[in-house]
mmCIF file of C-alpha atoms in Angstrom:
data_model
loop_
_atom_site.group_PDB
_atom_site.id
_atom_site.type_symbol
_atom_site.label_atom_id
_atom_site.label_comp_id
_atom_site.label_asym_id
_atom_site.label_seq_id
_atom_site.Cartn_x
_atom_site.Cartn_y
_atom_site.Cartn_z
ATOM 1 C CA UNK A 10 -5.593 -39.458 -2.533
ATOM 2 C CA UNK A 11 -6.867 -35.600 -1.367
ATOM 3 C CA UNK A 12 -5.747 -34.090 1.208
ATOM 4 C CA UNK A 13 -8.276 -33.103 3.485
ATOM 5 C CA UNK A 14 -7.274 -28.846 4.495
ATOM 6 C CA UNK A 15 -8.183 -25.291 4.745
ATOM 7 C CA UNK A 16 -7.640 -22.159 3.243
ATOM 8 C CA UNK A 17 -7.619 -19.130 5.730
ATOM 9 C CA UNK A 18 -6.621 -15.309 4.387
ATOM 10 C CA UNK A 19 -7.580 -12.185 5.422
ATOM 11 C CA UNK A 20 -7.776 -11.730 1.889
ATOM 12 C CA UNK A 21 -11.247 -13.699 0.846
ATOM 13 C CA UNK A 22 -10.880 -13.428 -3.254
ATOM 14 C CA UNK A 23 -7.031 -15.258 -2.790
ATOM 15 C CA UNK A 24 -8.603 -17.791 -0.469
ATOM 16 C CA UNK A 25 -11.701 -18.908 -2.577
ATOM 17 C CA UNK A 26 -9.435 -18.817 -5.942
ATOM 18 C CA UNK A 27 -6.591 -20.827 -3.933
ATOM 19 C CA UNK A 28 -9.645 -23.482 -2.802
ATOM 20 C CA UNK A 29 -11.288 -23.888 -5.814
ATOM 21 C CA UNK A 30 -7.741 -24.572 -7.556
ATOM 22 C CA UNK A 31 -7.258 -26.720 -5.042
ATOM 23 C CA UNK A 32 -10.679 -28.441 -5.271
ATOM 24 C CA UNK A 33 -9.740 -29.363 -9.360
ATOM 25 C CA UNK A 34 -6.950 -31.652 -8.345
ATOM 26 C CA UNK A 35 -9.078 -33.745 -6.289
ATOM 27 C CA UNK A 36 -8.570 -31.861 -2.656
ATOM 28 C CA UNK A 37 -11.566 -31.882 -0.324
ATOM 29 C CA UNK A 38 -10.981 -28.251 0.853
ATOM 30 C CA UNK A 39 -13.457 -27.951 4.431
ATOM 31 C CA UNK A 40 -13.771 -24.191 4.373
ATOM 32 C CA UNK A 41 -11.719 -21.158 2.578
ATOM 33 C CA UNK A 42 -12.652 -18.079 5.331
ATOM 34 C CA UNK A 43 -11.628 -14.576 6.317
ATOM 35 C CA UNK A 44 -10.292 -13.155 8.408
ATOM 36 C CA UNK A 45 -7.218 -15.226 9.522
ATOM 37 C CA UNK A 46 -8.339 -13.825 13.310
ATOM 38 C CA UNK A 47 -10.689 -16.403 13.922
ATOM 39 C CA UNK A 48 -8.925 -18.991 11.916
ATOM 40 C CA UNK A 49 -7.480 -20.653 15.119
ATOM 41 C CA UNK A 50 -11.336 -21.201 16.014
ATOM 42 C CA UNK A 51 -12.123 -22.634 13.039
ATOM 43 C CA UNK A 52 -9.663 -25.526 12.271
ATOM 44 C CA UNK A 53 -9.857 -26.640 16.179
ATOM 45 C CA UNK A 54 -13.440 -27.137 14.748
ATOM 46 C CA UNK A 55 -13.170 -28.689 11.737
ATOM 47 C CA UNK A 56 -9.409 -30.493 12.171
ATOM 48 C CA UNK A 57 -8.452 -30.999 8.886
ATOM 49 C CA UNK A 58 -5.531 -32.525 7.690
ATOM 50 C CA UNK A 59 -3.638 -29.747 6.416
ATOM 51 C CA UNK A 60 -4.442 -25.550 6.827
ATOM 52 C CA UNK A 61 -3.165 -22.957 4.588
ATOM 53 C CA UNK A 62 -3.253 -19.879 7.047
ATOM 54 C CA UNK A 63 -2.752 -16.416 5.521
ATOM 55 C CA UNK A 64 -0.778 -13.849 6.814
ATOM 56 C CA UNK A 65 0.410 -9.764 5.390
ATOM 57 C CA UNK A 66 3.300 -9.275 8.091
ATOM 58 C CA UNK A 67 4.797 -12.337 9.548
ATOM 59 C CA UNK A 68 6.776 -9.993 11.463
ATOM 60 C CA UNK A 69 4.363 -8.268 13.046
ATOM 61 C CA UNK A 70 4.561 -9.559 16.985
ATOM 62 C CA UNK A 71 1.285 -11.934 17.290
ATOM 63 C CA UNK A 72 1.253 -12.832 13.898
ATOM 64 C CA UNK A 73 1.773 -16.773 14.598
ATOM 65 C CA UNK A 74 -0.825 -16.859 17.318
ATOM 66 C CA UNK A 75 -3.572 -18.259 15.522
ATOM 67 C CA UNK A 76 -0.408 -21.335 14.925
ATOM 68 C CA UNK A 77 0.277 -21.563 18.492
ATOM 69 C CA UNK A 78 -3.244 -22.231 19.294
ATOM 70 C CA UNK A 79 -4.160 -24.766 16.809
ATOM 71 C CA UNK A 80 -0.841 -26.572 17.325
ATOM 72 C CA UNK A 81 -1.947 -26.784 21.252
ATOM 73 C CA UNK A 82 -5.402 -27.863 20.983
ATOM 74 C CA UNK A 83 -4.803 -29.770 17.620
ATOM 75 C CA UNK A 84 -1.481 -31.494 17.143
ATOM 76 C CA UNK A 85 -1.988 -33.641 14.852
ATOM 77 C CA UNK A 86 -3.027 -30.747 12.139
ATOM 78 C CA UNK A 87 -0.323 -29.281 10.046
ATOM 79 C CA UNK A 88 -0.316 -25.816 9.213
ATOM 80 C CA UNK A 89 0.945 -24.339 6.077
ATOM 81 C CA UNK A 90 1.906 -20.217 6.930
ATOM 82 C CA UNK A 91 1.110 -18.208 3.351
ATOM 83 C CA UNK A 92 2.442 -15.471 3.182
ATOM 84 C CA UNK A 93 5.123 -12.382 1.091
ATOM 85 C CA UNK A 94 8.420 -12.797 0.631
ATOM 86 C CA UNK A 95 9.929 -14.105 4.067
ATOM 87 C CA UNK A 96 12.627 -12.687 6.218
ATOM 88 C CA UNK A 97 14.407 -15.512 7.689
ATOM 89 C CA UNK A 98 13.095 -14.190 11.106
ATOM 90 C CA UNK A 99 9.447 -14.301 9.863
ATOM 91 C CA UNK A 100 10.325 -17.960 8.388
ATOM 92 C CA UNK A 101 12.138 -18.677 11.853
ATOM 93 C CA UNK A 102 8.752 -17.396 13.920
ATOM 94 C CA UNK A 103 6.806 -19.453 12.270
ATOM 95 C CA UNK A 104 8.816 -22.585 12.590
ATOM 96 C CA UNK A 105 8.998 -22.246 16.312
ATOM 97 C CA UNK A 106 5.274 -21.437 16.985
ATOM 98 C CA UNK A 107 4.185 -25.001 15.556
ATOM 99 C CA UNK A 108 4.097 -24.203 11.994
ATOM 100 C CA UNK A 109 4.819 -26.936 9.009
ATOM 101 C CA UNK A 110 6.076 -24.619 6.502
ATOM 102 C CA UNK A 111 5.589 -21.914 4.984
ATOM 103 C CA UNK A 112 4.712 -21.022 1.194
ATOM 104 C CA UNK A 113 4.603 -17.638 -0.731
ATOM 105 C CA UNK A 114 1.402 -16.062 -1.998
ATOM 106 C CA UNK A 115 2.341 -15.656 -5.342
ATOM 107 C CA UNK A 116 3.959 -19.404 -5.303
ATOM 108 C CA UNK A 117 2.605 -21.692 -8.436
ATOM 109 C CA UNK A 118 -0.260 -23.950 -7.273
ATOM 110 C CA UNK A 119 2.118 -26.874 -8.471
ATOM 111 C CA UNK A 120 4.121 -25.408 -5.490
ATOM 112 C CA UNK A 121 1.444 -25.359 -2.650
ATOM 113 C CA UNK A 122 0.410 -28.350 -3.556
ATOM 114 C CA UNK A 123 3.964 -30.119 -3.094
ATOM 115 C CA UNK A 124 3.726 -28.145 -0.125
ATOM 116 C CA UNK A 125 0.809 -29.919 1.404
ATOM 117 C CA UNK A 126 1.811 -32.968 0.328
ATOM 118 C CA UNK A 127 5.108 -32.589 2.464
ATOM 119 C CA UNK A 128 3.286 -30.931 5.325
ATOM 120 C CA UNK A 129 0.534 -33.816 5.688
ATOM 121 C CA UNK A 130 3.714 -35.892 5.605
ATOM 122 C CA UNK A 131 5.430 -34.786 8.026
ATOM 123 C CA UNK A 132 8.352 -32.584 6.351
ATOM 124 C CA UNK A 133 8.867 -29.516 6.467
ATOM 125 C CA UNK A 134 7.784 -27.768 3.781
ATOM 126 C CA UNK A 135 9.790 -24.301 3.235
ATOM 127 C CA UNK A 136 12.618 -23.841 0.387
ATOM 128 C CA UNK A 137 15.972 -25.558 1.820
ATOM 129 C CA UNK A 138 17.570 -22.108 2.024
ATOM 130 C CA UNK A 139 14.816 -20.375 4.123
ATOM 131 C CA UNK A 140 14.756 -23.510 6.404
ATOM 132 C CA UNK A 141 18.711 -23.042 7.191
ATOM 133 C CA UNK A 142 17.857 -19.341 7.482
ATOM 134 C CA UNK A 143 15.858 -20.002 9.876
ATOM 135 C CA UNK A 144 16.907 -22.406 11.882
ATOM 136 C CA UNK A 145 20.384 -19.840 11.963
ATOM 137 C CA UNK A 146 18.390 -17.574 13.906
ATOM 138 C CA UNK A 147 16.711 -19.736 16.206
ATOM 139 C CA UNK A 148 20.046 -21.534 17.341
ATOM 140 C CA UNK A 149 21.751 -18.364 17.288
ATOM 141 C CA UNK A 150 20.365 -15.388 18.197
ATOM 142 C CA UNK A 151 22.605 -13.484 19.610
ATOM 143 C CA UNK A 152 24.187 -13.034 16.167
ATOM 144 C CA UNK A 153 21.296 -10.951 14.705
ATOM 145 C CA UNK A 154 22.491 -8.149 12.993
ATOM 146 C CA UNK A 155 22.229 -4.673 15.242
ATOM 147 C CA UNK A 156 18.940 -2.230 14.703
ATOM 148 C CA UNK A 157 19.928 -0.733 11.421
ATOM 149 C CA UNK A 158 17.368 1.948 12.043
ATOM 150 C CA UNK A 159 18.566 2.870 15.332
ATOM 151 C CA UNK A 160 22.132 2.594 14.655
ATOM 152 C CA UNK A 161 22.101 5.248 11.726
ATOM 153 C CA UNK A 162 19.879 8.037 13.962
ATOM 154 C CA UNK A 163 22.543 7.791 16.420
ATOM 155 C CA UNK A 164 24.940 8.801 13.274
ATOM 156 C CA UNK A 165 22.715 11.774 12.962
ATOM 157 C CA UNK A 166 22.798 15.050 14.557
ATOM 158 C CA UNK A 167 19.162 16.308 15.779
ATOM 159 C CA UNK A 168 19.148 19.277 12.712
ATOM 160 C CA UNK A 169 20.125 16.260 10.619
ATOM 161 C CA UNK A 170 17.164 14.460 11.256
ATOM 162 C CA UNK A 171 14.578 16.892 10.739
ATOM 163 C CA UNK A 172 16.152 17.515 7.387
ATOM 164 C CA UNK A 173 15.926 13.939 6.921
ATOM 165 C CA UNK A 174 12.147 14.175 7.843
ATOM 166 C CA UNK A 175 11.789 16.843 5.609
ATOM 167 C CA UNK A 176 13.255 15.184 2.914
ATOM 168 C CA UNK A 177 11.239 11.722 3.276
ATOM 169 C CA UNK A 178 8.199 14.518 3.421
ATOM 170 C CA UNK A 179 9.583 15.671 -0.613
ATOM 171 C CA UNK A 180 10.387 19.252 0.492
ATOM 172 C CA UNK A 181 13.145 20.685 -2.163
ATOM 173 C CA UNK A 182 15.921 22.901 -0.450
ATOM 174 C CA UNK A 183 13.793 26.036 -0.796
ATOM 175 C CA UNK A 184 11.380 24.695 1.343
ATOM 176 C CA UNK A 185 13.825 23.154 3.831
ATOM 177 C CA UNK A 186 15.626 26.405 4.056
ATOM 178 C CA UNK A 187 12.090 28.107 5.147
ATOM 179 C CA UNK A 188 10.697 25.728 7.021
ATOM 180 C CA UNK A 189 13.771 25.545 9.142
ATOM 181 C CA UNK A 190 14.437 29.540 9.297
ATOM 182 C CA UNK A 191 18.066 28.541 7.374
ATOM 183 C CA UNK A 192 19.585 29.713 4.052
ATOM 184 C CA UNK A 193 19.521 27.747 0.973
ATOM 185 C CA UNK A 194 22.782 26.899 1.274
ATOM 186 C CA UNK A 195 23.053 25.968 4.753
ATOM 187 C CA UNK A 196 20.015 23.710 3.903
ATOM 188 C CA UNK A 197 21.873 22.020 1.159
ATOM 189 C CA UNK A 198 24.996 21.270 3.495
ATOM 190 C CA UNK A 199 22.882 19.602 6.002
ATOM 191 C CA UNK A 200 21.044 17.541 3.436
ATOM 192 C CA UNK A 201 24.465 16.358 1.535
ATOM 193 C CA UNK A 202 25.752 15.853 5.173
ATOM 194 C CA UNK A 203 22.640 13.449 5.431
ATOM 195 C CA UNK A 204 23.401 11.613 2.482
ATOM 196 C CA UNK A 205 26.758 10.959 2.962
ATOM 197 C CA UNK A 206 26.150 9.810 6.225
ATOM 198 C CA UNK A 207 23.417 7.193 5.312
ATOM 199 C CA UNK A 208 25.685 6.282 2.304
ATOM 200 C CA UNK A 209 23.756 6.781 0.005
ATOM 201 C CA UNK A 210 23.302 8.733 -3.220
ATOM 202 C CA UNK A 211 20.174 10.455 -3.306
ATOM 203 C CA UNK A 212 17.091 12.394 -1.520
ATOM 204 C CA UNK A 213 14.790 9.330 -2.765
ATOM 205 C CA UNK A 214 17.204 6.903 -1.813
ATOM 206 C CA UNK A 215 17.627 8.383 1.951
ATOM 207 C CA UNK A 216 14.318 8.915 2.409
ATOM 208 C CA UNK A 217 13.437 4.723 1.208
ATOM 209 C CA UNK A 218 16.320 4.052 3.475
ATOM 210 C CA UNK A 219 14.961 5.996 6.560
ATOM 211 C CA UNK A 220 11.359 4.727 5.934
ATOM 212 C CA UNK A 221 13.073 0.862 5.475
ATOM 213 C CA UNK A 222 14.545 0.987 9.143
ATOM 214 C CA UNK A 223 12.126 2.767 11.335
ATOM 215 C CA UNK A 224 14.262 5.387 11.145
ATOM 216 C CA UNK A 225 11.638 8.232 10.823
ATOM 217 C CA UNK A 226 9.026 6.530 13.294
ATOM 218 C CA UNK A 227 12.099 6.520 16.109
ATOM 219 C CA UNK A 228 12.817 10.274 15.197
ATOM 220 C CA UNK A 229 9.945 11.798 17.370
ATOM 221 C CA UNK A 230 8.510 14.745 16.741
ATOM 222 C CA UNK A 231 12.286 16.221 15.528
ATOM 223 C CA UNK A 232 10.468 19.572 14.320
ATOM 224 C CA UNK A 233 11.338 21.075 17.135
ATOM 225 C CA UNK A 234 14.746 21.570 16.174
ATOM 226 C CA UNK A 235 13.692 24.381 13.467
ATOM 227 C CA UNK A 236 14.244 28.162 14.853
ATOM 228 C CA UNK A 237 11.195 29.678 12.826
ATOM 229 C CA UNK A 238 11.547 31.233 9.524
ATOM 230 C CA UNK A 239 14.040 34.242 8.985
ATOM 231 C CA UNK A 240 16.442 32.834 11.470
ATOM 232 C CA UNK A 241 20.019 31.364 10.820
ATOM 233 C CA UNK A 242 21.377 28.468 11.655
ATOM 234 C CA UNK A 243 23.923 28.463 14.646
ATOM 235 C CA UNK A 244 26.176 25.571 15.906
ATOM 236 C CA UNK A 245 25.154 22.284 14.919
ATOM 237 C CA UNK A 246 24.170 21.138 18.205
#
């Protein structure tokens, strides 16, 4: 027997191709809509069985919302979260604001399909390893690992960081050393300083690495460290 759901995404293409699959194995799908904003609004409407809600960033704060709401006002309605690749923090969010499961975008429609199956069930429907992932971080929080990104700008000195900026901007050495009023070489110290101290073996890789942590949004406006060209550098501060 069909399940009776909903397909909600932000993006509308995904949701009207993941409906219409749907629809050709003999699901009754009430409405595939965009955006996931006013999804909440929607399946309090309409209750179906099962709803596939879309999300980009399940970390983003407010990103289970729409989950809370429905789960409030409509119990008995089991939401599916679809979404990337999880973190087991975004799999553990969505778990504790109401949520059923959660399934990848790019999973096989076989897959979402077992999915809703399990959902309208009452199972969880998530891969066994996300589900102890995320039920690790809900019973124990305290053991989340520190802020990588804040941990390795404290490693940094302030001169260190704007060469860091600079190099996640793709200035070469010649135009660190100008931009920063330093010599070539004293530019090349500070970036293989950099490296070393982020571990790792390249300008590309530091600059992935700085732009993976929230390192470079905590930096500030770190230009203010450079003493205007024709300058040299004194004391590391």
């Amino acid at each position: 027997m069909g399940v009776r759901l909903m397909v909600v995404d932000d993006h509308r293409l995904l949701a009207e191709a993941l409906a219409s699959a749907l629809k050709l194995r003999g699901h009754r799908v009430l409405a595939a809509a965009a955006p996931a904003a006013g999804a909440a609004e929607l399946v309090i409407a309409r209750a179906p069985e099962v709803c596939l809600l879309g999300t980009a960033q399940p970390a983003q704060p407010g990103a289970f919302d729409p989950v809370v709401r429905i789960k409030r006002e409509r119990p008995q309605v089991a939401v599916l979260v679809l979404g990337p690749v999880p973190s087991p923090r975004g799999i553990a969010s969505a778990f504790a604001a109401g949520a059923s499961g959660y399934v990848r975008h790019d999973e096989r429609i076989e897959g979402v399909e077992r999915a809703i199956i399990k959902a309208r069930a009452g199972e969880a429907a998530v891969a066994p390893a996300l589900l102890q992932g995320a039920f690790g971080e809900l019973l124990n929080p305290a053991a989340q690992p520190d802020d990588e990104g804040q941990r390795l700008l404290e490693m940094l000195t302030p001169r260190e960081i704007e060469v860091l900026v600079r190099v996640a901007d793709g200035e070469d050495t010649r135009l660190i050393a100008a931009g920063m009023g330093i010599a070539p070489s004293t530019a090349r110290t500070h970036v293989q300083r950099v490296l070393m101290k982020l571990g790792v073996g390249s300008r590309l890789e530091a600059a992935a690495l700085a732009a993976r942590t929230g390192l470079l949004e905590r930096a500030g406006p770190v230009r203010q460290y450079g003493r205007g060209p024709g300058t040299e550098a004194g004391p590391e501060p």
